Amino acid sequence: MTAPAWELRLVEDVIGAGARLSLPDDRVHRVCYVVHGAIEAAGGELHDDQAILLSGPAQVTAAAAGATVWRYELAPEPAPLVALAAEAGITREKLRRRIVWPVADEVLIRADSVSFPPGGCAYLHTHQGPGIRCLIEGGIRIDTAGHSASFGAGTPWFESGPEPVFAQAARDRASRFIRVMVLPAALLGRSSIAYVNAEDREKPKAQVYKGYVDQVIRA
């Protein structure tokens, strides 16, 4: 039997004051990260630099000042992309990628941020699952699969996980990106990074992590 196709995608919702985004019961797992503003979701209120995992039907309501939300989704194909009604705000698709599935027999979704001081880097490394990153401040260069690409604030990129990556942050300012990955459930509470070169494993590391979501899901 052919395995079902799944994809990761990232959209930006700019939600007007008091407006609501209605999310259906469509098997899509969504991490909503508040870029700025405030929202109510799942009975709680979230502000700048906070995130929540929503699985199943949910309502996301912006506070009086509105909100900008990055919505990272793990979705079975062909689940349609849910967008705000025109009077409620604007939904922009930023990136989508089909992923190799299954990642593991049981999986988790992890959302975190990775921060670098000026000139910091992440030595050549891999992860145990795919993910989408989006830079929220600074600048970064990503070297992988024989290619090099530079990203500015608000720009996303995809990493497959097994493909080695080297990351070089901007040298003149601090940099930080927001990341959502799908990982084996066995990594709950544990790092997913593996350094390719033995000499890099014991070196001091520049990156600093902040966790938002680390939760086993049923896909």
PDB file of C-alpha atoms in Angstrom:
ATOM      1  CA  MET A   1       0.000   0.000   0.000  1.00  0.00           C
ATOM      2  CA  THR A   2       1.324   3.442  -0.924  1.00  0.00           C
ATOM      3  CA  ALA A   3       2.062   5.683   2.053  1.00  0.00           C
ATOM      4  CA  PRO A   4      -0.098   8.833   2.212  1.00  0.00           C
ATOM      5  CA  ALA A   5       1.509  12.070   1.058  1.00  0.00           C
ATOM      6  CA  TRP A   6       2.112  14.817   3.625  1.00  0.00           C
ATOM      7  CA  GLU A   7       3.485  18.308   3.346  1.00  0.00           C
ATOM      8  CA  LEU A   8       4.845  21.070   5.529  1.00  0.00           C
ATOM      9  CA  ARG A   9       3.719  24.593   4.782  1.00  0.00           C
ATOM     10  CA  LEU A  10       3.993  28.068   6.238  1.00  0.00           C
ATOM     11  CA  VAL A  11       1.486  30.861   5.850  1.00  0.00           C
ATOM     12  CA  GLU A  12       1.293  34.337   7.328  1.00  0.00           C
ATOM     13  CA  ASP A  13      -2.015  35.569   8.690  1.00  0.00           C
ATOM     14  CA  VAL A  14      -2.418  39.309   9.219  1.00  0.00           C
ATOM     15  CA  ILE A  15      -5.579  39.342  11.325  1.00  0.00           C
ATOM     16  CA  GLY A  16      -7.585  42.505  11.837  1.00  0.00           C
ATOM     17  CA  ALA A  17      -8.665  43.793  15.237  1.00  0.00           C
ATOM     18  CA  GLY A  18     -11.100  41.328  16.803  1.00  0.00           C
ATOM     19  CA  ALA A  19     -11.269  39.216  13.627  1.00  0.00           C
ATOM     20  CA  ARG A  20     -11.378  35.440  13.669  1.00  0.00           C
ATOM     21  CA  LEU A  21      -9.716  32.629  11.732  1.00  0.00           C
ATOM     22  CA  SER A  22     -11.771  29.410  11.799  1.00  0.00           C
ATOM     23  CA  LEU A  23      -9.775  26.180  11.452  1.00  0.00           C
ATOM     24  CA  PRO A  24     -11.685  23.024  10.444  1.00  0.00           C
ATOM     25  CA  ASP A  25     -11.380  19.403  11.552  1.00  0.00           C
ATOM     26  CA  ASP A  26      -9.177  18.361   8.616  1.00  0.00           C
ATOM     27  CA  ARG A  27      -6.308  16.272  10.147  1.00  0.00           C
ATOM     28  CA  VAL A  28      -3.971  19.274   9.836  1.00  0.00           C
ATOM     29  CA  HIS A  29      -1.665  20.029  12.778  1.00  0.00           C
ATOM     30  CA  ARG A  30      -0.937  23.748  13.085  1.00  0.00           C
ATOM     31  CA  VAL A  31       1.630  25.678  15.095  1.00  0.00           C
ATOM     32  CA  CYS A  32       0.542  29.304  15.396  1.00  0.00           C
ATOM     33  CA  TYR A  33       3.432  31.629  16.298  1.00  0.00           C
ATOM     34  CA  VAL A  34       2.612  35.228  17.204  1.00  0.00           C
ATOM     35  CA  VAL A  35       5.009  37.559  15.387  1.00  0.00           C
ATOM     36  CA  HIS A  36       3.388  40.591  16.956  1.00  0.00           C
ATOM     37  CA  GLY A  37       0.071  41.469  18.516  1.00  0.00           C
ATOM     38  CA  ALA A  38      -2.064  39.071  20.526  1.00  0.00           C
ATOM     39  CA  ILE A  39      -4.506  36.220  19.855  1.00  0.00           C
ATOM     40  CA  GLU A  40      -6.919  34.011  21.745  1.00  0.00           C
ATOM     41  CA  ALA A  41      -6.823  30.301  20.918  1.00  0.00           C
ATOM     42  CA  ALA A  42      -7.727  27.085  22.755  1.00  0.00           C
ATOM     43  CA  GLY A  43      -8.916  29.035  25.770  1.00  0.00           C
ATOM     44  CA  GLY A  44      -5.710  31.002  26.254  1.00  0.00           C
ATOM     45  CA  GLU A  45      -4.139  34.291  25.184  1.00  0.00           C
ATOM     46  CA  LEU A  46      -0.828  34.478  23.359  1.00  0.00           C
ATOM     47  CA  HIS A  47       1.370  37.513  22.775  1.00  0.00           C
ATOM     48  CA  ASP A  48       4.565  38.352  20.854  1.00  0.00           C
ATOM     49  CA  ASP A  49       7.005  35.432  20.612  1.00  0.00           C
ATOM     50  CA  GLN A  50       4.594  32.781  21.890  1.00  0.00           C
ATOM     51  CA  ALA A  51       3.219  29.744  20.057  1.00  0.00           C
ATOM     52  CA  ILE A  52       0.583  27.041  20.373  1.00  0.00           C
ATOM     53  CA  LEU A  53      -0.101  23.726  18.640  1.00  0.00           C
ATOM     54  CA  LEU A  54      -3.680  23.349  17.362  1.00  0.00           C
ATOM     55  CA  SER A  55      -4.853  19.933  16.129  1.00  0.00           C
ATOM     56  CA  GLY A  56      -8.422  19.693  14.950  1.00  0.00           C
ATOM     57  CA  PRO A  57     -11.072  22.422  14.829  1.00  0.00           C
ATOM     58  CA  ALA A  58     -10.123  25.704  16.496  1.00  0.00           C
ATOM     59  CA  GLN A  59     -10.766  29.426  16.497  1.00  0.00           C
ATOM     60  CA  VAL A  60      -7.957  32.006  16.435  1.00  0.00           C
ATOM     61  CA  THR A  61      -9.170  35.475  17.365  1.00  0.00           C
ATOM     62  CA  ALA A  62      -7.034  38.615  17.234  1.00  0.00           C
ATOM     63  CA  ALA A  63      -7.026  41.067  20.123  1.00  0.00           C
ATOM     64  CA  ALA A  64      -8.057  44.716  19.788  1.00  0.00           C
ATOM     65  CA  ALA A  65      -4.772  45.713  18.145  1.00  0.00           C
ATOM     66  CA  GLY A  66      -4.822  42.815  15.646  1.00  0.00           C
ATOM     67  CA  ALA A  67      -2.054  40.243  15.157  1.00  0.00           C
ATOM     68  CA  THR A  68       0.428  38.814  12.683  1.00  0.00           C
ATOM     69  CA  VAL A  69       0.730  35.036  12.964  1.00  0.00           C
ATOM     70  CA  TRP A  70       3.059  32.581  11.249  1.00  0.00           C
ATOM     71  CA  ARG A  71       1.028  29.377  10.817  1.00  0.00           C
ATOM     72  CA  TYR A  72       3.191  26.287  10.314  1.00  0.00           C
ATOM     73  CA  GLU A  73       1.178  23.282   9.142  1.00  0.00           C
ATOM     74  CA  LEU A  74       1.722  19.544   8.828  1.00  0.00           C
ATOM     75  CA  ALA A  75      -0.988  18.572   6.374  1.00  0.00           C
ATOM     76  CA  PRO A  76      -2.084  15.482   4.450  1.00  0.00           C
ATOM     77  CA  GLU A  77      -2.359  16.132   0.750  1.00  0.00           C
ATOM     78  CA  PRO A  78      -4.620  17.485  -0.628  1.00  0.00           C
ATOM     79  CA  ALA A  79      -5.951  19.304   2.488  1.00  0.00           C
ATOM     80  CA  PRO A  80      -6.788  22.821   1.261  1.00  0.00           C
ATOM     81  CA  LEU A  81      -5.134  25.878   2.742  1.00  0.00           C
ATOM     82  CA  VAL A  82      -7.462  27.766   5.073  1.00  0.00           C
ATOM     83  CA  ALA A  83      -7.456  31.535   4.517  1.00  0.00           C
ATOM     84  CA  LEU A  84      -8.915  34.498   6.325  1.00  0.00           C
ATOM     85  CA  ALA A  85     -12.083  36.012   4.917  1.00  0.00           C
ATOM     86  CA  ALA A  86     -11.324  39.244   3.045  1.00  0.00           C
ATOM     87  CA  GLU A  87     -12.954  41.381   5.721  1.00  0.00           C
ATOM     88  CA  ALA A  88     -10.933  39.645   8.493  1.00  0.00           C
ATOM     89  CA  GLY A  89      -7.427  40.181   7.119  1.00  0.00           C
ATOM     90  CA  ILE A  90      -4.900  38.718   4.709  1.00  0.00           C
ATOM     91  CA  THR A  91      -3.434  35.211   4.404  1.00  0.00           C
ATOM     92  CA  ARG A  92      -0.187  34.819   2.440  1.00  0.00           C
ATOM     93  CA  GLU A  93       1.378  31.466   1.615  1.00  0.00           C
ATOM     94  CA  LYS A  94       5.125  31.687   2.272  1.00  0.00           C
ATOM     95  CA  LEU A  95       6.378  28.137   1.581  1.00  0.00           C
ATOM     96  CA  ARG A  96       5.237  24.542   1.153  1.00  0.00           C
ATOM     97  CA  ARG A  97       7.185  21.310   0.659  1.00  0.00           C
ATOM     98  CA  ARG A  98       6.156  17.669   0.341  1.00  0.00           C
ATOM     99  CA  ILE A  99       8.030  15.577   2.910  1.00  0.00           C
ATOM    100  CA  VAL A 100       9.192  11.973   3.063  1.00  0.00           C
ATOM    101  CA  TRP A 101       6.566  10.087   5.058  1.00  0.00           C
ATOM    102  CA  PRO A 102       6.469   8.438   7.490  1.00  0.00           C
ATOM    103  CA  VAL A 103       9.205  10.199   9.478  1.00  0.00           C
ATOM    104  CA  ALA A 104       8.854   7.477  12.148  1.00  0.00           C
ATOM    105  CA  ASP A 105       6.212   5.127  13.539  1.00  0.00           C
ATOM    106  CA  GLU A 106       5.293   7.872  16.026  1.00  0.00           C
ATOM    107  CA  VAL A 107       6.105  11.540  15.530  1.00  0.00           C
ATOM    108  CA  LEU A 108       6.176  14.810  17.412  1.00  0.00           C
ATOM    109  CA  ILE A 109       6.008  18.438  16.384  1.00  0.00           C
ATOM    110  CA  ARG A 110       8.658  20.741  17.779  1.00  0.00           C
ATOM    111  CA  ALA A 111       8.553  24.530  17.541  1.00  0.00           C
ATOM    112  CA  ASP A 112      11.469  26.578  18.779  1.00  0.00           C
ATOM    113  CA  SER A 113      13.639  29.558  17.970  1.00  0.00           C
ATOM    114  CA  VAL A 114      17.358  29.507  17.251  1.00  0.00           C
ATOM    115  CA  SER A 115      19.370  32.655  18.022  1.00  0.00           C
ATOM    116  CA  PHE A 116      22.898  33.577  16.969  1.00  0.00           C
ATOM    117  CA  PRO A 117      25.158  36.399  18.102  1.00  0.00           C
ATOM    118  CA  PRO A 118      26.763  38.481  15.335  1.00  0.00           C
ATOM    119  CA  GLY A 119      28.982  36.187  13.286  1.00  0.00           C
ATOM    120  CA  GLY A 120      27.759  32.992  14.966  1.00  0.00           C
ATOM    121  CA  CYS A 121      27.444  29.751  13.044  1.00  0.00           C
ATOM    122  CA  ALA A 122      26.002  26.259  13.295  1.00  0.00           C
ATOM    123  CA  TYR A 123      28.621  23.729  12.264  1.00  0.00           C
ATOM    124  CA  LEU A 124      27.799  21.177   9.571  1.00  0.00           C
ATOM    125  CA  HIS A 125      24.939  19.106  10.983  1.00  0.00           C
ATOM    126  CA  THR A 126      21.829  17.053  10.316  1.00  0.00           C
ATOM    127  CA  HIS A 127      18.462  16.549  12.017  1.00  0.00           C
ATOM    128  CA  GLN A 128      16.224  13.491  12.316  1.00  0.00           C
ATOM    129  CA  GLY A 129      13.279  15.033  10.520  1.00  0.00           C
ATOM    130  CA  PRO A 130      12.165  17.789   8.142  1.00  0.00           C
ATOM    131  CA  GLY A 131      11.253  21.334   9.044  1.00  0.00           C
ATOM    132  CA  ILE A 132      10.534  24.871   7.894  1.00  0.00           C
ATOM    133  CA  ARG A 133      12.491  27.813   9.276  1.00  0.00           C
ATOM    134  CA  CYS A 134      11.672  31.498   8.939  1.00  0.00           C
ATOM    135  CA  LEU A 135      14.065  34.285   9.877  1.00  0.00           C
ATOM    136  CA  ILE A 136      12.525  36.818  12.233  1.00  0.00           C
ATOM    137  CA  GLU A 137      15.545  39.086  12.704  1.00  0.00           C
ATOM    138  CA  GLY A 138      19.041  39.572  11.293  1.00  0.00           C
ATOM    139  CA  GLY A 139      20.416  37.657   8.333  1.00  0.00           C
ATOM    140  CA  ILE A 140      21.677  34.133   7.675  1.00  0.00           C
ATOM    141  CA  ARG A 141      23.389  32.070   4.971  1.00  0.00           C
ATOM    142  CA  ILE A 142      22.470  28.410   4.577  1.00  0.00           C
ATOM    143  CA  ASP A 143      24.845  26.022   2.791  1.00  0.00           C
ATOM    144  CA  THR A 144      23.382  22.625   1.870  1.00  0.00           C
ATOM    145  CA  ALA A 145      23.319  20.132  -1.003  1.00  0.00           C
ATOM    146  CA  GLY A 146      26.049  22.038  -2.863  1.00  0.00           C
ATOM    147  CA  HIS A 147      24.116  25.310  -2.809  1.00  0.00           C
ATOM    148  CA  SER A 148      24.359  28.488  -0.755  1.00  0.00           C
ATOM    149  CA  ALA A 149      21.483  30.903  -0.137  1.00  0.00           C
ATOM    150  CA  SER A 150      21.130  34.014   2.012  1.00  0.00           C
ATOM    151  CA  PHE A 151      17.933  34.976   3.824  1.00  0.00           C
ATOM    152  CA  GLY A 152      16.619  38.184   5.355  1.00  0.00           C
ATOM    153  CA  ALA A 153      13.928  38.781   7.935  1.00  0.00           C
ATOM    154  CA  GLY A 154      10.572  37.252   6.993  1.00  0.00           C
ATOM    155  CA  THR A 155      12.057  34.759   4.530  1.00  0.00           C
ATOM    156  CA  PRO A 156      11.490  31.001   5.012  1.00  0.00           C
ATOM    157  CA  TRP A 157      13.452  27.956   3.918  1.00  0.00           C
ATOM    158  CA  PHE A 158      13.053  24.178   4.149  1.00  0.00           C
ATOM    159  CA  GLU A 159      15.507  21.618   5.499  1.00  0.00           C
ATOM    160  CA  SER A 160      14.933  17.921   4.840  1.00  0.00           C
ATOM    161  CA  GLY A 161      16.744  16.795   7.992  1.00  0.00           C
ATOM    162  CA  PRO A 162      19.201  14.144   6.707  1.00  0.00           C
ATOM    163  CA  GLU A 163      20.863  16.576   4.254  1.00  0.00           C
ATOM    164  CA  PRO A 164      23.844  18.238   6.045  1.00  0.00           C
ATOM    165  CA  VAL A 165      23.537  21.978   6.629  1.00  0.00           C
ATOM    166  CA  PHE A 166      25.993  24.706   7.622  1.00  0.00           C
ATOM    167  CA  ALA A 167      24.517  28.007   8.854  1.00  0.00           C
ATOM    168  CA  GLN A 168      26.392  31.318   9.027  1.00  0.00           C
ATOM    169  CA  ALA A 169      24.651  34.226  10.752  1.00  0.00           C
ATOM    170  CA  ALA A 170      25.167  37.872   9.782  1.00  0.00           C
ATOM    171  CA  ARG A 171      28.366  39.352  11.165  1.00  0.00           C
ATOM    172  CA  ASP A 172      27.004  42.825  11.970  1.00  0.00           C
ATOM    173  CA  ARG A 173      23.903  41.980  14.021  1.00  0.00           C
ATOM    174  CA  ALA A 174      22.170  39.264  16.013  1.00  0.00           C
ATOM    175  CA  SER A 175      20.004  36.809  14.078  1.00  0.00           C
ATOM    176  CA  ARG A 176      17.125  34.522  14.996  1.00  0.00           C
ATOM    177  CA  PHE A 177      14.770  32.166  13.194  1.00  0.00           C
ATOM    178  CA  ILE A 178      11.566  30.354  14.143  1.00  0.00           C
ATOM    179  CA  ARG A 179      11.599  26.654  13.347  1.00  0.00           C
ATOM    180  CA  VAL A 180       8.980  23.899  13.238  1.00  0.00           C
ATOM    181  CA  MET A 181      10.127  20.301  12.702  1.00  0.00           C
ATOM    182  CA  VAL A 182       8.516  16.866  12.519  1.00  0.00           C
ATOM    183  CA  LEU A 183      10.643  14.392  14.467  1.00  0.00           C
ATOM    184  CA  PRO A 184      10.523  10.839  15.823  1.00  0.00           C
ATOM    185  CA  ALA A 185       8.556  10.759  19.075  1.00  0.00           C
ATOM    186  CA  ALA A 186      11.556   9.135  20.759  1.00  0.00           C
ATOM    187  CA  LEU A 187      13.210  12.578  20.686  1.00  0.00           C
ATOM    188  CA  LEU A 188      10.649  14.144  23.029  1.00  0.00           C
ATOM    189  CA  GLY A 189      12.612  16.523  25.234  1.00  0.00           C
ATOM    190  CA  ARG A 190      15.895  15.683  23.474  1.00  0.00           C
ATOM    191  CA  SER A 191      17.965  17.494  20.847  1.00  0.00           C
ATOM    192  CA  SER A 192      17.640  16.348  17.249  1.00  0.00           C
ATOM    193  CA  ILE A 193      20.962  17.766  16.012  1.00  0.00           C
ATOM    194  CA  ALA A 194      23.912  15.578  14.972  1.00  0.00           C
ATOM    195  CA  TYR A 195      27.232  17.116  13.934  1.00  0.00           C
ATOM    196  CA  VAL A 196      28.777  15.615  10.821  1.00  0.00           C
ATOM    197  CA  ASN A 197      32.444  16.222  11.691  1.00  0.00           C
ATOM    198  CA  ALA A 198      33.815  14.698  14.887  1.00  0.00           C
ATOM    199  CA  GLU A 199      36.003  17.757  15.581  1.00  0.00           C
ATOM    200  CA  ASP A 200      32.911  20.005  15.766  1.00  0.00           C
ATOM    201  CA  ARG A 201      31.043  17.993  18.404  1.00  0.00           C
ATOM    202  CA  GLU A 202      32.956  19.354  21.406  1.00  0.00           C
ATOM    203  CA  LYS A 203      33.439  22.917  20.159  1.00  0.00           C
ATOM    204  CA  PRO A 204      31.546  25.724  21.942  1.00  0.00           C
ATOM    205  CA  LYS A 205      28.252  26.366  20.174  1.00  0.00           C
ATOM    206  CA  ALA A 206      27.024  29.870  19.316  1.00  0.00           C
ATOM    207  CA  GLN A 207      23.330  29.096  18.914  1.00  0.00           C
ATOM    208  CA  VAL A 208      20.799  29.512  21.731  1.00  0.00           C
ATOM    209  CA  TYR A 209      17.425  27.757  21.709  1.00  0.00           C
ATOM    210  CA  LYS A 210      14.014  28.737  23.046  1.00  0.00           C
ATOM    211  CA  GLY A 211      11.280  26.107  23.011  1.00  0.00           C
ATOM    212  CA  TYR A 212       7.580  26.711  22.370  1.00  0.00           C
ATOM    213  CA  VAL A 213       6.047  23.327  21.489  1.00  0.00           C
ATOM    214  CA  ASP A 214       7.321  19.753  21.885  1.00  0.00           C
ATOM    215  CA  GLN A 215       4.356  17.437  21.552  1.00  0.00           C
ATOM    216  CA  VAL A 216       3.658  13.943  20.265  1.00  0.00           C
ATOM    217  CA  ILE A 217       0.848  13.898  17.710  1.00  0.00           C
ATOM    218  CA  ARG A 218      -1.327  11.339  15.987  1.00  0.00           C
ATOM    219  CA  ALA A 219      -0.961  11.816  12.241  1.00  0.00           C
TER     220      ALA A 219
END
